[in-house]
CSV table of C-alpha atoms in Angstrom, one decimal:
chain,number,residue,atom,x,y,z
Y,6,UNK,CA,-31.1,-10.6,27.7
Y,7,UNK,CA,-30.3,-9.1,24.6
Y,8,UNK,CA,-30.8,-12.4,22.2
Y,9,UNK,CA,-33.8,-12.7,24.3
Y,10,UNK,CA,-35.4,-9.6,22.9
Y,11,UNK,CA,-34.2,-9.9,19.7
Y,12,UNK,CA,-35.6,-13.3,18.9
Y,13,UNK,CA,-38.7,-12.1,20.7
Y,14,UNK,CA,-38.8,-9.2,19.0
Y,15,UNK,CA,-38.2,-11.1,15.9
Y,16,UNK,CA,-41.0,-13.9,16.2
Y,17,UNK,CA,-44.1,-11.3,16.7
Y,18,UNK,CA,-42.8,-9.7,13.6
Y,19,UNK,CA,-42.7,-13.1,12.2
Y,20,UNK,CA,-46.3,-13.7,13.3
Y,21,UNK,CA,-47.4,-10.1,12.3
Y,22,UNK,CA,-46.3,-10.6,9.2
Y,23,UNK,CA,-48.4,-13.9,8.5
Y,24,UNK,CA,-51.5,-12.7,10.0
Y,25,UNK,CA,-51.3,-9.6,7.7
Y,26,UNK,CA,-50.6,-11.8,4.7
Y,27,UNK,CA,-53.7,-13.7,5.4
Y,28,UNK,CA,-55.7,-11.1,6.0
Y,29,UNK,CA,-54.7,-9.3,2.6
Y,30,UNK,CA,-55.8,-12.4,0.7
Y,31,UNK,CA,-58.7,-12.7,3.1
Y,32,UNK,CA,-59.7,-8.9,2.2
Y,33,UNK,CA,-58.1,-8.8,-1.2
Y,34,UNK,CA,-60.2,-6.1,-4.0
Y,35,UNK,CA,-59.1,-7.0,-7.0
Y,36,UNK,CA,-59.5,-4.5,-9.9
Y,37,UNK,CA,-59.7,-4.9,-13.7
Y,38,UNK,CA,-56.4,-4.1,-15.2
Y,39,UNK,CA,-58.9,-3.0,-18.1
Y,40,UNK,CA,-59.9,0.2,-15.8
Y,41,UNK,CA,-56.4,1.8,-15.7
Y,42,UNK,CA,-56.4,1.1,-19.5
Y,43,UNK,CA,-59.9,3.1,-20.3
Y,44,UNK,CA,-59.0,6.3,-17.1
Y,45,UNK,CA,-55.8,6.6,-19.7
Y,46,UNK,CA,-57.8,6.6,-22.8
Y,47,UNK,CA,-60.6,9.3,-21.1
Y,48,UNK,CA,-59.6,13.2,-21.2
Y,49,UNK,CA,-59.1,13.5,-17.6
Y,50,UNK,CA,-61.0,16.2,-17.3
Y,51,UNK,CA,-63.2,14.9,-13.7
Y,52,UNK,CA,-65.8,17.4,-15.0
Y,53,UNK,CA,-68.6,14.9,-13.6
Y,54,UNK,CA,-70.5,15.7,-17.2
Y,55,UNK,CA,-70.6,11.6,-17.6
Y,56,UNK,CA,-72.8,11.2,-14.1
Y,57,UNK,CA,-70.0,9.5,-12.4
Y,58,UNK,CA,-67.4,10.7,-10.0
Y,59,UNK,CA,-64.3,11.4,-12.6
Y,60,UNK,CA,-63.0,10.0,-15.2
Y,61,UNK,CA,-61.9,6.8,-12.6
Y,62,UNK,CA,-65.5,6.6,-11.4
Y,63,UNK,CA,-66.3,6.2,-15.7
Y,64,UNK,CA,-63.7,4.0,-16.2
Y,65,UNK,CA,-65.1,1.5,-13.7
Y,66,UNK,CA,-68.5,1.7,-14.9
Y,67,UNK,CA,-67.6,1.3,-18.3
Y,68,UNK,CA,-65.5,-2.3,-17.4
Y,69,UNK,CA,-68.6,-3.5,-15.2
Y,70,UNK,CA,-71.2,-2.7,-17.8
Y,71,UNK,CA,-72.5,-5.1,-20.4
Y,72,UNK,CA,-72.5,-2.7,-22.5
Y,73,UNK,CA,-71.8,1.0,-23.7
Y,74,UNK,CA,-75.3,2.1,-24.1
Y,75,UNK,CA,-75.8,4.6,-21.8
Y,76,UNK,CA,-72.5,5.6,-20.9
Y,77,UNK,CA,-70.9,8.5,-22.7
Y,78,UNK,CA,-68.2,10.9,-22.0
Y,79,UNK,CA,-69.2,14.6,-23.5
Y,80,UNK,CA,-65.4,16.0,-23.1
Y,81,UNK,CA,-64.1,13.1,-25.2
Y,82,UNK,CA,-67.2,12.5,-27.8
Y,83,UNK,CA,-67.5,9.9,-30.1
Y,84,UNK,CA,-64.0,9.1,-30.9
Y,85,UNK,CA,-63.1,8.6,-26.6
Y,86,UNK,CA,-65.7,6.4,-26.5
Y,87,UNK,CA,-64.3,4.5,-29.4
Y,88,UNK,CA,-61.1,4.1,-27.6
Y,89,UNK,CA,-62.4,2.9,-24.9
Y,90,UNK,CA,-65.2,0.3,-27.1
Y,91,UNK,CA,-61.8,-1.4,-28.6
Y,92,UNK,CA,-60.3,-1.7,-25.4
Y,93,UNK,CA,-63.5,-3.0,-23.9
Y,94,UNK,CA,-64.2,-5.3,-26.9
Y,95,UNK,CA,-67.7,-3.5,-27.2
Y,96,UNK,CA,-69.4,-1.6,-29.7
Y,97,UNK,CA,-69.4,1.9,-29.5
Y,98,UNK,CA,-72.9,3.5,-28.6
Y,99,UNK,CA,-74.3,6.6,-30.5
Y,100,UNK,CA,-75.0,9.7,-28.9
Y,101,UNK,CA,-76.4,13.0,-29.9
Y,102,UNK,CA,-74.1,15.6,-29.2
Y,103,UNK,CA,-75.4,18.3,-26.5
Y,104,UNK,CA,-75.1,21.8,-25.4
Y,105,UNK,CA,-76.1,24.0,-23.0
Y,106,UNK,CA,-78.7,26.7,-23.5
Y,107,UNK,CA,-79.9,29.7,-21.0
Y,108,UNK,CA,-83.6,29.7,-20.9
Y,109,UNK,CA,-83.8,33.9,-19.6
Y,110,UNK,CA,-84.3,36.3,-22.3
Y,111,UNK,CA,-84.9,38.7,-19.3
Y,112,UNK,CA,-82.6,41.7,-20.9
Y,113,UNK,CA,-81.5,44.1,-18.7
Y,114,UNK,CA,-84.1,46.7,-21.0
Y,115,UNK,CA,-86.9,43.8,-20.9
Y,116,UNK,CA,-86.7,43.3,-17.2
Y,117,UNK,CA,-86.2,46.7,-15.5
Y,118,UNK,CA,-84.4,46.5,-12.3
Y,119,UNK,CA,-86.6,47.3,-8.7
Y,120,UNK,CA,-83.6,47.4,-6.2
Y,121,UNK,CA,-80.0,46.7,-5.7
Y,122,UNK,CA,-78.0,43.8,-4.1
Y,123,UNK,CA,-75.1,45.0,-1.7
Y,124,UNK,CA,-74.2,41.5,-0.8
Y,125,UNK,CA,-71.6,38.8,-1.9
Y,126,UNK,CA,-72.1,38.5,-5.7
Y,127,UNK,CA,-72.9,34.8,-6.1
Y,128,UNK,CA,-76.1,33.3,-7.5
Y,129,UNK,CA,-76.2,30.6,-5.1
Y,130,UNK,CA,-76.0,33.1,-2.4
Y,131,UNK,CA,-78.3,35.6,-3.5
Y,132,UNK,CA,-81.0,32.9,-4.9
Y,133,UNK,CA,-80.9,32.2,-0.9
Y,134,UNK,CA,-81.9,35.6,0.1
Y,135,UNK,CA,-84.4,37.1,-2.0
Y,136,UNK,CA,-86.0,36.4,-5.3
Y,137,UNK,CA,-83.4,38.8,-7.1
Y,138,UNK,CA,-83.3,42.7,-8.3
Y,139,UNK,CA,-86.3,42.3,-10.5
Y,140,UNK,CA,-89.7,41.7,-10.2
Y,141,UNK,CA,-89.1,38.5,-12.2
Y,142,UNK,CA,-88.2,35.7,-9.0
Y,143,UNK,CA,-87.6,33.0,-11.9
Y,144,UNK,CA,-84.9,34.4,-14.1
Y,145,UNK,CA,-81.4,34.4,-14.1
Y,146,UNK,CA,-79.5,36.4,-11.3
Y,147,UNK,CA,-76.8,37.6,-13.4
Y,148,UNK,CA,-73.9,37.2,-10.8
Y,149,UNK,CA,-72.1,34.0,-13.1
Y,150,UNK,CA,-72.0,30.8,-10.6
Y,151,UNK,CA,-72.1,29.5,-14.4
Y,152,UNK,CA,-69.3,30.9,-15.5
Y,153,UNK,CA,-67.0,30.4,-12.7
Y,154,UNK,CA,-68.2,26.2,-12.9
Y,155,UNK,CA,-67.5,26.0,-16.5
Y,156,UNK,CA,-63.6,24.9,-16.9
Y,157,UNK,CA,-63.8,25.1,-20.5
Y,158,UNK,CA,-64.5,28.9,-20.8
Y,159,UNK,CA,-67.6,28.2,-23.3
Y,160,UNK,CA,-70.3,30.4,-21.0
Y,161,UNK,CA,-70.0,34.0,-20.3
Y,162,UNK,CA,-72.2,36.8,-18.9
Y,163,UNK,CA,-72.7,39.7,-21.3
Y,164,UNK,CA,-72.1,42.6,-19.7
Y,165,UNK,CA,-74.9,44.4,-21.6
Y,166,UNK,CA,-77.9,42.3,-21.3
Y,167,UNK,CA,-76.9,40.5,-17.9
Y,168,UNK,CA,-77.5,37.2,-19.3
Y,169,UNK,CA,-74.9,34.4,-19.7
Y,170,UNK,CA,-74.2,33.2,-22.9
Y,171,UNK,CA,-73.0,29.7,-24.2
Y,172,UNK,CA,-69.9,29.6,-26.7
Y,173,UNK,CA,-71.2,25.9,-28.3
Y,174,UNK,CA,-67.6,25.2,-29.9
Y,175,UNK,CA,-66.3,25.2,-26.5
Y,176,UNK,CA,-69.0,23.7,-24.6
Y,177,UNK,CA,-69.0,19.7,-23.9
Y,178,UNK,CA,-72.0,19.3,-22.4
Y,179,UNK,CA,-70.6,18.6,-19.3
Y,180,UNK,CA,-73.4,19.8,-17.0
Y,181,UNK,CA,-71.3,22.3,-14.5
Y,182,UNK,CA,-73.1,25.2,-15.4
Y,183,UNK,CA,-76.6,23.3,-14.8
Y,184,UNK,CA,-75.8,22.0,-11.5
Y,185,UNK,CA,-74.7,25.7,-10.3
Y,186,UNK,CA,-77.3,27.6,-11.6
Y,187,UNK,CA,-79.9,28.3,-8.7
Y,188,UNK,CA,-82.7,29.4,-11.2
Y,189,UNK,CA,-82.8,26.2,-13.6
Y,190,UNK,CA,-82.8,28.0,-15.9
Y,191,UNK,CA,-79.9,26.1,-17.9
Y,192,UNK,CA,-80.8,23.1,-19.6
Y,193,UNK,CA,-78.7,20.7,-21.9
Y,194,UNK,CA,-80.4,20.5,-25.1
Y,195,UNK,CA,-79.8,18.0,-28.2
Y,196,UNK,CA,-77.6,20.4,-30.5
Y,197,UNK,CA,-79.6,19.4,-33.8
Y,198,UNK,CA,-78.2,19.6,-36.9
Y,199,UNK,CA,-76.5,21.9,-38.0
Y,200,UNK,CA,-76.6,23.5,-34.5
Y,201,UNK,CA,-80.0,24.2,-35.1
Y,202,UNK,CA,-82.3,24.7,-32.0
Y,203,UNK,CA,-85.5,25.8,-30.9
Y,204,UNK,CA,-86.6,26.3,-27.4
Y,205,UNK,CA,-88.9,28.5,-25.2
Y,206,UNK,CA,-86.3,30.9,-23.3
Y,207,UNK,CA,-88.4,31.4,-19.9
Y,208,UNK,CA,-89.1,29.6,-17.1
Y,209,UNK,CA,-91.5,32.4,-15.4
Y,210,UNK,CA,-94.9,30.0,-14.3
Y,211,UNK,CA,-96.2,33.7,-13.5
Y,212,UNK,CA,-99.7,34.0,-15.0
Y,213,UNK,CA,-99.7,36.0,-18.2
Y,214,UNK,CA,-100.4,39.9,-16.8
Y,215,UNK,CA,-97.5,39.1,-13.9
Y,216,UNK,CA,-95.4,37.8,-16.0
Y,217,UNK,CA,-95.2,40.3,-19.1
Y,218,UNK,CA,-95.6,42.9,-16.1
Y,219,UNK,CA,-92.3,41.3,-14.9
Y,220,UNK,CA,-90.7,40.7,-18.1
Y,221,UNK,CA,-91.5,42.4,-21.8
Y,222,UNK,CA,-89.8,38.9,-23.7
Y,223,UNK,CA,-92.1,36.5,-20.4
Y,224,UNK,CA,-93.7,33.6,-21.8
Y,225,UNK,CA,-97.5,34.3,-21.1
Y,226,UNK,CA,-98.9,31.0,-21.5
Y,227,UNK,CA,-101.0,31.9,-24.3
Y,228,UNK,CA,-100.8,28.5,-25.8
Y,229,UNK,CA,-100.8,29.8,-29.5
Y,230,UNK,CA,-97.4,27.6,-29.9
Y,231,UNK,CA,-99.2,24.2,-28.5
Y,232,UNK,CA,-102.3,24.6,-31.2
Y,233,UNK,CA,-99.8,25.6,-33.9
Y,234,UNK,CA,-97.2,22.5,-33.4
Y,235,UNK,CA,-98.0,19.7,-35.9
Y,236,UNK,CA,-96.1,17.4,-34.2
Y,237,UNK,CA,-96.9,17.9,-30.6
Y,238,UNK,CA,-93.5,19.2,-29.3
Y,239,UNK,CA,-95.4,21.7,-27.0
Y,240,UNK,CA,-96.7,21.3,-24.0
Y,241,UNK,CA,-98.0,24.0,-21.4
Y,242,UNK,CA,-97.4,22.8,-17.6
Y,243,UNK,CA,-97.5,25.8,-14.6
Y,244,UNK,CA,-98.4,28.7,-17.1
Y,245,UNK,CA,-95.0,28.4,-19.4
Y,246,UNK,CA,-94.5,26.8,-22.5
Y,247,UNK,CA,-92.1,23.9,-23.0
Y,248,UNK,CA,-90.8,21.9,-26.3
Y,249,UNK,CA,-89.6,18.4,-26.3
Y,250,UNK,CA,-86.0,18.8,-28.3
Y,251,UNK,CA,-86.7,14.8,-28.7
Y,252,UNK,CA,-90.1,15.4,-31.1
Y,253,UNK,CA,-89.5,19.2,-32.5
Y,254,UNK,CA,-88.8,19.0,-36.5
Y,255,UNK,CA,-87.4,22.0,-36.7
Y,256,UNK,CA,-90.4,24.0,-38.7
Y,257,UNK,CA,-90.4,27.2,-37.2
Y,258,UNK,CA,-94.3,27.5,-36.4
Y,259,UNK,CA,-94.5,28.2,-33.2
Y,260,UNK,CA,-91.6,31.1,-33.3
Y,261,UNK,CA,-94.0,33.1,-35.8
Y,262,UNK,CA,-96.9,32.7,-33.6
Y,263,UNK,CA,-95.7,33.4,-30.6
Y,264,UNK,CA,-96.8,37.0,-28.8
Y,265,UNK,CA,-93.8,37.8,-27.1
Y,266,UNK,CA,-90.6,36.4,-29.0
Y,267,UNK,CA,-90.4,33.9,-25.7
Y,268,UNK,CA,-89.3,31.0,-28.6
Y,269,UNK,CA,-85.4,31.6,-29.5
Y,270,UNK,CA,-84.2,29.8,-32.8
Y,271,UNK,CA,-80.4,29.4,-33.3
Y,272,UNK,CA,-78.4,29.2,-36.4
Y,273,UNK,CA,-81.4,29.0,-38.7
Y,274,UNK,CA,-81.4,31.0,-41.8
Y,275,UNK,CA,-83.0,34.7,-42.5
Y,276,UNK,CA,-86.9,34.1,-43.5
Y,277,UNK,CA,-87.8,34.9,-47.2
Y,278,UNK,CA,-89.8,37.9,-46.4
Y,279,UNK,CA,-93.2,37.1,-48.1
Y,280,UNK,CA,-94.2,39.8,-51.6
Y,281,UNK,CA,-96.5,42.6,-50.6
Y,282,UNK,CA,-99.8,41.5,-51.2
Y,283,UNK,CA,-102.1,43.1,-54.1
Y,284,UNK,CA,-105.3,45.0,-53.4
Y,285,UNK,CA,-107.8,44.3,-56.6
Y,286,UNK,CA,-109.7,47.4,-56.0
Y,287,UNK,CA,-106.5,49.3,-57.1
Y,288,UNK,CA,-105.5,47.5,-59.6
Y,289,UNK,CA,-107.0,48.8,-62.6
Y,290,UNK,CA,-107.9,46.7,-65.5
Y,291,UNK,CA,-105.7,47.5,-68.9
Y,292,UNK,CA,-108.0,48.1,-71.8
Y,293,UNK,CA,-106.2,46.4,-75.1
Y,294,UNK,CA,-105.9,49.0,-77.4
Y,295,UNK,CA,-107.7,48.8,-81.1
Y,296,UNK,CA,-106.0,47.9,-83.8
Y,297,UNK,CA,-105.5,50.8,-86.6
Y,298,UNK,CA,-107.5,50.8,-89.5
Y,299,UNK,CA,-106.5,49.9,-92.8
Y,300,UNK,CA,-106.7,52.7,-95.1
Y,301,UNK,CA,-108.5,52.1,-98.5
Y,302,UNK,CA,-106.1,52.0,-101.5
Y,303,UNK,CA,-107.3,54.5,-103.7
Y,304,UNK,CA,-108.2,52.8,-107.3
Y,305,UNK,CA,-105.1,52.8,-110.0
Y,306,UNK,CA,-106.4,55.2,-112.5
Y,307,UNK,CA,-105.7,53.3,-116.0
Y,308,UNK,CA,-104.9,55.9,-119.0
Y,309,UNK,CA,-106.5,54.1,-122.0
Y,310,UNK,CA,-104.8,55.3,-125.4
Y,311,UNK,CA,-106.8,55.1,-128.8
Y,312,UNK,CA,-104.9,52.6,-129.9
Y,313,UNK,CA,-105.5,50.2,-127.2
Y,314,UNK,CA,-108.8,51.3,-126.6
Y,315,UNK,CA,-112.1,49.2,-128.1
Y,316,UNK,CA,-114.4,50.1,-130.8
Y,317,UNK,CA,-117.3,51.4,-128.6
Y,318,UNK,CA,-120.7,53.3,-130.5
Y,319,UNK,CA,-122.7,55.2,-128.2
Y,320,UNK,CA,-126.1,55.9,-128.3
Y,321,UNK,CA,-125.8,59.0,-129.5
Y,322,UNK,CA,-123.9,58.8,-132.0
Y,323,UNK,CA,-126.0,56.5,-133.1
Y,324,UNK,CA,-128.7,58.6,-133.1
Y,325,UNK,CA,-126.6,61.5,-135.4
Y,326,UNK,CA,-126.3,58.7,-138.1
């Protein structure tokens, strides 16, 4: 009875083991060697900055695509994606690198607060709630989702002015603080050379008397920055300014212009501060002075000797002859 057992025991193993061969190769999911090759060359950060699911979720994409255009990892840069181009057999594509930038300037002295929040200090939660302790609904919260997404400690929330603040050396454009942010108020912008950048720091689509009402540094909608662009970078959608970071040049019109200092430019340098200008009714015309007058040589009196002197007759003398 025993045998029995065993050899039946033994010959539906046998069988299991042939239908589960068959139905591996049957079912088999074959995967690129090449994507274990370009997850090692990738940071392994999983930060999800790259629009894919980790750095596995990358790897794949980057093996199925044709190309690299497109596809870019902002922890690694340029030099991960040339890594991963030589292993691929691609060219590398060019990016612009990215950062993130707060669009509040909602100060804690511009935008006075109206009440206080007792609950769970979280953004997310809050934004769910009410429209915030101010009487601006749009702007930041303050409470630092941001910060607590970021895992390269680049943003921060100043204590003083309530507002988060990006560190750009540390930031990778990885879009965690953008997703968590309630408001949309964080945007990633092209970083521009020499980390210049200019951008219209509100997102309040109050109309102008609610608005500065709400917020001394609001965006009013005024519109003086649209007419003064050159190169029209500005457009004016829901009562809030907006510039296109893909068609701005950079010349600083629209800051001077602008009523409110809404428009923040980074890392530009100090303006020349223009020379005073001259009021011609004060200025008082120089009369040139006359020239001195030559005085008159006096005439070189010439002592005439007898000797020297001619033989002259006078009439009267000649007269006494």
């Amino acid at each position: 009875m025993i045998l029995i057992a065993v050899i039946s025991l033994g010959a539906i193993g046998a069988i299991g083991a042939v239908f589960l061969y068959a139905a591996s190769k049957k079912f088999e999911v074959y995967e690129d060697p090449r994507i274990a090759e370009v997850q090692e060359a990738l940071p392994g950060a999983n930060c999800g900055g790259c629009g894919y699911p980790g750095c596995g979720g990358f790897a794949a994409a980057c093996v199925k695509a044709d190309s690299l255009e497109g596809l870019l990892c902002p922890v690694g840069g340029a030099e991960t994606m040339g890594k991963v181009a030589s292993i691929l057999g691609m060219e590398a594509a060019t990016a612009e690198p990215m950062v993130a930038v707060v669009r509040c300037n909602g100060t804690c002295q511009a935008r006075p607060r109206t009440n206080q929040y007792d609950g769970v200090k979280s953004c997310a939660i809050a934004s769910s709630l009410y429209g915030g302790e101010t009487n601006c609904t749009f702007g930041c919260l303050g409470y630092g989702d941001c910060e607590s997404a970021c895992t390269f400690d680049a943003i921060h929330v100043n204590l003083t002015t309530g507002l988060p603040e990006v560190d750009e050396d540390k930031c990778t454009s990885c879009g965690a603080c953008v997703k968590a942010c309630p408001k949309n108020i964080i945007e990633l912008r092209k970083k521009g050379p020499k980390s210049r950048r200019i951008f219209v720091s509100c997102v309040n689509k109050d109309k102008g008397a609610a608005a500065r009402k709400a917020c001394a540094n609001a965006c009013i909608g005024c519109g003086k920055c649209v007419k003064e662009c050159p190169f029209e970078a500005i457009t004016l959608e829901n009562n809030v300014a907006y510039i296109d970071y893909r068609k701005c040049r950079l010349c600083r019109k629209c800051v001077a212009v602008c009523p409110t200092g809404a428009i923040h430019e980074l890392n530009f340098p100090p303006r020349k501060e223009a020379s005073p200008a001259v009021d011609a009714d004060k200025v008082k015309p120089v009369t040139p002075k006359a020239a001195p007058a030559l005085k008159a040589e006096a005439p070189t009196k010439v002592e005439v000797t007898p000797a020297t002197a001619p033989e002259t007759i006078t009439k009267e003398e000649t007269t006494q002859k």
